[in-house]
JSON list of C-alpha atoms in Angstrom, two decimals:
[
{"chain": "G", "resi": 1, "resn": "GLU", "atom": "CA", "xyz": [38.74, 124.87, 158.49]},
{"chain": "G", "resi": 2, "resn": "TYR", "atom": "CA", "xyz": [39.23, 126.86, 155.32]},
{"chain": "G", "resi": 3, "resn": "LYS", "atom": "CA", "xyz": [41.01, 130.19, 155.05]},
{"chain": "G", "resi": 4, "resn": "SER", "atom": "CA", "xyz": [39.06, 132.99, 153.39]},
{"chain": "G", "resi": 5, "resn": "ASP", "atom": "CA", "xyz": [41.20, 132.98, 150.25]},
{"chain": "G", "resi": 6, "resn": "MET", "atom": "CA", "xyz": [40.44, 129.27, 149.69]},
{"chain": "G", "resi": 7, "resn": "LEU", "atom": "CA", "xyz": [36.73, 130.07, 149.25]},
{"chain": "G", "resi": 8, "resn": "LYS", "atom": "CA", "xyz": [37.22, 133.34, 147.39]},
{"chain": "G", "resi": 9, "resn": "GLY", "atom": "CA", "xyz": [34.60, 133.59, 144.67]},
{"chain": "G", "resi": 10, "resn": "ALA", "atom": "CA", "xyz": [32.13, 131.20, 146.33]},
{"chain": "G", "resi": 11, "resn": "PRO", "atom": "CA", "xyz": [28.59, 132.60, 146.24]},
{"chain": "G", "resi": 12, "resn": "PRO", "atom": "CA", "xyz": [27.65, 134.32, 149.53]},
{"chain": "G", "resi": 13, "resn": "ASP", "atom": "CA", "xyz": [24.41, 132.32, 149.85]},
{"chain": "G", "resi": 14, "resn": "ILE", "atom": "CA", "xyz": [26.40, 129.05, 149.70]},
{"chain": "G", "resi": 15, "resn": "LEU", "atom": "CA", "xyz": [28.89, 130.32, 152.28]},
{"chain": "G", "resi": 16, "resn": "ASN", "atom": "CA", "xyz": [26.08, 131.42, 154.62]},
{"chain": "G", "resi": 17, "resn": "LYS", "atom": "CA", "xyz": [24.17, 128.16, 154.24]},
{"chain": "G", "resi": 18, "resn": "TYR", "atom": "CA", "xyz": [27.04, 125.68, 154.62]},
{"chain": "G", "resi": 19, "resn": "PHE", "atom": "CA", "xyz": [29.76, 127.48, 156.60]},
{"chain": "G", "resi": 20, "resn": "ASP", "atom": "CA", "xyz": [30.27, 129.30, 159.88]},
{"chain": "G", "resi": 21, "resn": "PHE", "atom": "CA", "xyz": [32.85, 132.07, 159.91]},
{"chain": "G", "resi": 22, "resn": "ASN", "atom": "CA", "xyz": [35.14, 132.99, 162.82]},
{"chain": "G", "resi": 23, "resn": "GLY", "atom": "CA", "xyz": [38.24, 134.26, 161.04]},
{"chain": "G", "resi": 24, "resn": "ASN", "atom": "CA", "xyz": [38.24, 131.05, 159.00]},
{"chain": "G", "resi": 25, "resn": "PHE", "atom": "CA", "xyz": [35.39, 129.11, 157.43]},
{"chain": "G", "resi": 26, "resn": "ARG", "atom": "CA", "xyz": [34.23, 125.92, 159.11]},
{"chain": "G", "resi": 27, "resn": "VAL", "atom": "CA", "xyz": [31.68, 123.53, 157.59]},
{"chain": "G", "resi": 28, "resn": "LYS", "atom": "CA", "xyz": [28.42, 123.61, 159.56]},
{"chain": "G", "resi": 29, "resn": "SER", "atom": "CA", "xyz": [27.72, 120.54, 161.64]},
{"chain": "G", "resi": 30, "resn": "PHE", "atom": "CA", "xyz": [24.63, 119.46, 159.67]},
{"chain": "G", "resi": 31, "resn": "VAL", "atom": "CA", "xyz": [26.83, 119.03, 156.58]},
{"chain": "G", "resi": 32, "resn": "GLY", "atom": "CA", "xyz": [29.32, 116.88, 158.43]},
{"chain": "G", "resi": 33, "resn": "LYS", "atom": "CA", "xyz": [26.54, 114.65, 159.74]},
{"chain": "G", "resi": 34, "resn": "LYS", "atom": "CA", "xyz": [25.43, 113.89, 156.17]},
{"chain": "G", "resi": 35, "resn": "THR", "atom": "CA", "xyz": [28.90, 113.51, 154.68]},
{"chain": "G", "resi": 36, "resn": "GLN", "atom": "CA", "xyz": [31.32, 110.61, 154.77]},
{"chain": "G", "resi": 37, "resn": "PHE", "atom": "CA", "xyz": [34.98, 110.95, 153.96]},
{"chain": "G", "resi": 38, "resn": "LYS", "atom": "CA", "xyz": [36.68, 107.58, 153.64]},
{"chain": "G", "resi": 39, "resn": "PHE", "atom": "CA", "xyz": [39.98, 106.12, 152.59]},
{"chain": "G", "resi": 40, "resn": "HIS", "atom": "CA", "xyz": [39.16, 103.48, 150.02]},
{"chain": "G", "resi": 41, "resn": "ASP", "atom": "CA", "xyz": [41.50, 101.31, 147.96]},
{"chain": "G", "resi": 42, "resn": "LEU", "atom": "CA", "xyz": [39.87, 101.17, 144.53]},
{"chain": "G", "resi": 43, "resn": "VAL", "atom": "CA", "xyz": [41.78, 98.02, 143.64]},
{"chain": "G", "resi": 44, "resn": "LEU", "atom": "CA", "xyz": [41.57, 95.92, 146.80]},
{"chain": "G", "resi": 45, "resn": "ASP", "atom": "CA", "xyz": [38.49, 97.05, 148.76]},
{"chain": "G", "resi": 46, "resn": "GLU", "atom": "CA", "xyz": [34.93, 95.97, 148.08]},
{"chain": "G", "resi": 47, "resn": "PRO", "atom": "CA", "xyz": [32.79, 98.68, 146.45]},
{"chain": "G", "resi": 48, "resn": "LEU", "atom": "CA", "xyz": [31.13, 101.10, 148.82]},
{"chain": "G", "resi": 49, "resn": "THR", "atom": "CA", "xyz": [27.33, 101.15, 148.83]},
{"chain": "G", "resi": 50, "resn": "GLY", "atom": "CA", "xyz": [24.61, 103.75, 149.17]},
{"chain": "G", "resi": 51, "resn": "MET", "atom": "CA", "xyz": [26.60, 106.68, 147.79]},
{"chain": "G", "resi": 52, "resn": "ASP", "atom": "CA", "xyz": [24.83, 109.76, 146.39]},
{"chain": "G", "resi": 53, "resn": "MET", "atom": "CA", "xyz": [28.05, 111.20, 145.01]},
{"chain": "G", "resi": 54, "resn": "ILE", "atom": "CA", "xyz": [31.53, 109.94, 144.25]},
{"chain": "G", "resi": 55, "resn": "ILE", "atom": "CA", "xyz": [34.35, 112.37, 143.53]},
{"chain": "G", "resi": 56, "resn": "CYS", "atom": "CA", "xyz": [37.34, 110.60, 142.06]},
{"chain": "G", "resi": 57, "resn": "ARG", "atom": "CA", "xyz": [39.38, 112.99, 139.97]},
{"chain": "G", "resi": 58, "resn": "ASN", "atom": "CA", "xyz": [42.48, 112.10, 138.00]},
{"chain": "G", "resi": 59, "resn": "VAL", "atom": "CA", "xyz": [42.89, 108.60, 139.39]},
{"chain": "G", "resi": 60, "resn": "ALA", "atom": "CA", "xyz": [41.61, 106.20, 136.70]},
{"chain": "G", "resi": 61, "resn": "ILE", "atom": "CA", "xyz": [44.04, 107.61, 134.13]},
{"chain": "G", "resi": 62, "resn": "TYR", "atom": "CA", "xyz": [46.88, 105.91, 136.01]},
{"chain": "G", "resi": 63, "resn": "PHE", "atom": "CA", "xyz": [45.41, 102.40, 135.64]},
{"chain": "G", "resi": 64, "resn": "GLU", "atom": "CA", "xyz": [45.41, 99.96, 132.72]},
{"chain": "G", "resi": 65, "resn": "ARG", "atom": "CA", "xyz": [42.12, 99.59, 130.85]},
{"chain": "G", "resi": 66, "resn": "PRO", "atom": "CA", "xyz": [40.91, 96.35, 132.59]},
{"chain": "G", "resi": 67, "resn": "LEU", "atom": "CA", "xyz": [41.32, 97.99, 135.99]},
{"chain": "G", "resi": 68, "resn": "GLN", "atom": "CA", "xyz": [39.64, 101.18, 134.75]},
{"chain": "G", "resi": 69, "resn": "GLU", "atom": "CA", "xyz": [36.65, 99.10, 133.63]},
{"chain": "G", "resi": 70, "resn": "LYS", "atom": "CA", "xyz": [36.49, 97.44, 137.08]},
{"chain": "G", "resi": 71, "resn": "ILE", "atom": "CA", "xyz": [36.62, 100.81, 138.82]},
{"chain": "G", "resi": 72, "resn": "PHE", "atom": "CA", "xyz": [33.79, 102.24, 136.74]},
{"chain": "G", "resi": 73, "resn": "ARG", "atom": "CA", "xyz": [31.68, 99.10, 137.37]},
{"chain": "G", "resi": 74, "resn": "ASP", "atom": "CA", "xyz": [32.34, 99.53, 141.09]},
{"chain": "G", "resi": 75, "resn": "PHE", "atom": "CA", "xyz": [31.41, 103.23, 140.93]},
{"chain": "G", "resi": 76, "resn": "HIS", "atom": "CA", "xyz": [28.15, 102.31, 139.21]},
{"chain": "G", "resi": 77, "resn": "ASP", "atom": "CA", "xyz": [27.39, 99.63, 141.81]},
{"chain": "G", "resi": 78, "resn": "SER", "atom": "CA", "xyz": [28.25, 102.02, 144.65]},
{"chain": "G", "resi": 79, "resn": "LEU", "atom": "CA", "xyz": [25.96, 104.85, 143.58]},
{"chain": "G", "resi": 80, "resn": "ASN", "atom": "CA", "xyz": [22.32, 105.17, 144.51]},
{"chain": "G", "resi": 81, "resn": "GLU", "atom": "CA", "xyz": [19.81, 105.68, 141.71]},
{"chain": "G", "resi": 82, "resn": "ARG", "atom": "CA", "xyz": [20.58, 109.02, 140.00]},
{"chain": "G", "resi": 83, "resn": "GLY", "atom": "CA", "xyz": [23.83, 109.30, 142.01]},
{"chain": "G", "resi": 84, "resn": "CYS", "atom": "CA", "xyz": [26.56, 111.52, 140.57]},
{"chain": "G", "resi": 85, "resn": "LEU", "atom": "CA", "xyz": [30.13, 110.72, 139.60]},
{"chain": "G", "resi": 86, "resn": "PHE", "atom": "CA", "xyz": [32.72, 113.50, 139.28]},
{"chain": "G", "resi": 87, "resn": "LEU", "atom": "CA", "xyz": [35.83, 112.60, 137.26]},
{"chain": "G", "resi": 88, "resn": "GLY", "atom": "CA", "xyz": [39.01, 114.38, 136.22]},
{"chain": "G", "resi": 89, "resn": "LYS", "atom": "CA", "xyz": [39.19, 116.41, 133.01]},
{"chain": "G", "resi": 90, "resn": "ALA", "atom": "CA", "xyz": [40.86, 113.56, 131.07]},
{"chain": "G", "resi": 91, "resn": "GLU", "atom": "CA", "xyz": [38.49, 110.84, 132.34]},
{"chain": "G", "resi": 92, "resn": "THR", "atom": "CA", "xyz": [35.19, 109.40, 131.14]},
{"chain": "G", "resi": 93, "resn": "PRO", "atom": "CA", "xyz": [33.41, 106.12, 131.86]},
{"chain": "G", "resi": 94, "resn": "ILE", "atom": "CA", "xyz": [34.70, 103.45, 129.45]},
{"chain": "G", "resi": 95, "resn": "GLY", "atom": "CA", "xyz": [33.59, 100.13, 128.03]},
{"chain": "G", "resi": 96, "resn": "PRO", "atom": "CA", "xyz": [30.11, 98.93, 128.94]},
{"chain": "G", "resi": 97, "resn": "MET", "atom": "CA", "xyz": [29.86, 101.61, 131.63]},
{"chain": "G", "resi": 98, "resn": "GLN", "atom": "CA", "xyz": [29.51, 104.31, 128.96]},
{"chain": "G", "resi": 99, "resn": "GLU", "atom": "CA", "xyz": [25.91, 103.12, 128.63]},
{"chain": "G", "resi": 100, "resn": "LYS", "atom": "CA", "xyz": [25.33, 103.21, 132.41]},
{"chain": "G", "resi": 101, "resn": "PHE", "atom": "CA", "xyz": [26.12, 106.89, 132.99]},
{"chain": "G", "resi": 102, "resn": "ARG", "atom": "CA", "xyz": [24.47, 109.98, 131.54]},
{"chain": "G", "resi": 103, "resn": "THR", "atom": "CA", "xyz": [26.59, 113.08, 131.03]},
{"chain": "G", "resi": 104, "resn": "ILE", "atom": "CA", "xyz": [25.42, 115.96, 133.20]},
{"chain": "G", "resi": 105, "resn": "ASP", "atom": "CA", "xyz": [28.28, 118.34, 132.40]},
{"chain": "G", "resi": 106, "resn": "LYS", "atom": "CA", "xyz": [30.86, 117.38, 129.79]},
{"chain": "G", "resi": 107, "resn": "HIS", "atom": "CA", "xyz": [33.27, 120.19, 130.65]},
{"chain": "G", "resi": 108, "resn": "TRP", "atom": "CA", "xyz": [33.38, 119.36, 134.37]},
{"chain": "G", "resi": 109, "resn": "ARG", "atom": "CA", "xyz": [33.06, 115.59, 133.79]},
{"chain": "G", "resi": 110, "resn": "ILE", "atom": "CA", "xyz": [29.96, 115.09, 135.90]},
{"chain": "G", "resi": 111, "resn": "TYR", "atom": "CA", "xyz": [27.93, 111.95, 135.23]},
{"chain": "G", "resi": 112, "resn": "GLU", "atom": "CA", "xyz": [24.67, 110.56, 136.57]},
{"chain": "G", "resi": 113, "resn": "LYS", "atom": "CA", "xyz": [23.99, 106.86, 137.13]},
{"chain": "G", "resi": 114, "resn": "ILE", "atom": "CA", "xyz": [21.23, 105.53, 134.88]}
]
């Protein structure tokens, strides 16, 4: 559940489409059925597969470059064709992976798998 002030400024059509309201906002069940939230160790676990979107903000900046390159390879391998990757404001794909992602929004650091 989300309190009203947490979604302040969200467009009403988005709120009506994706949330029910009963004092607080609750994500509609059809969204939950299509969404997976998982704990995943980027260093130790095998890459996930079949992802349409990965949101990993402000994590890669804490790793050394070789591990960053591994993580971005894994993200690429995890995403479906044209899948999206959301990164933190100080992060971009590095090394060979720069060629494997197209920038959708530079300001918000949104990339598409190519």
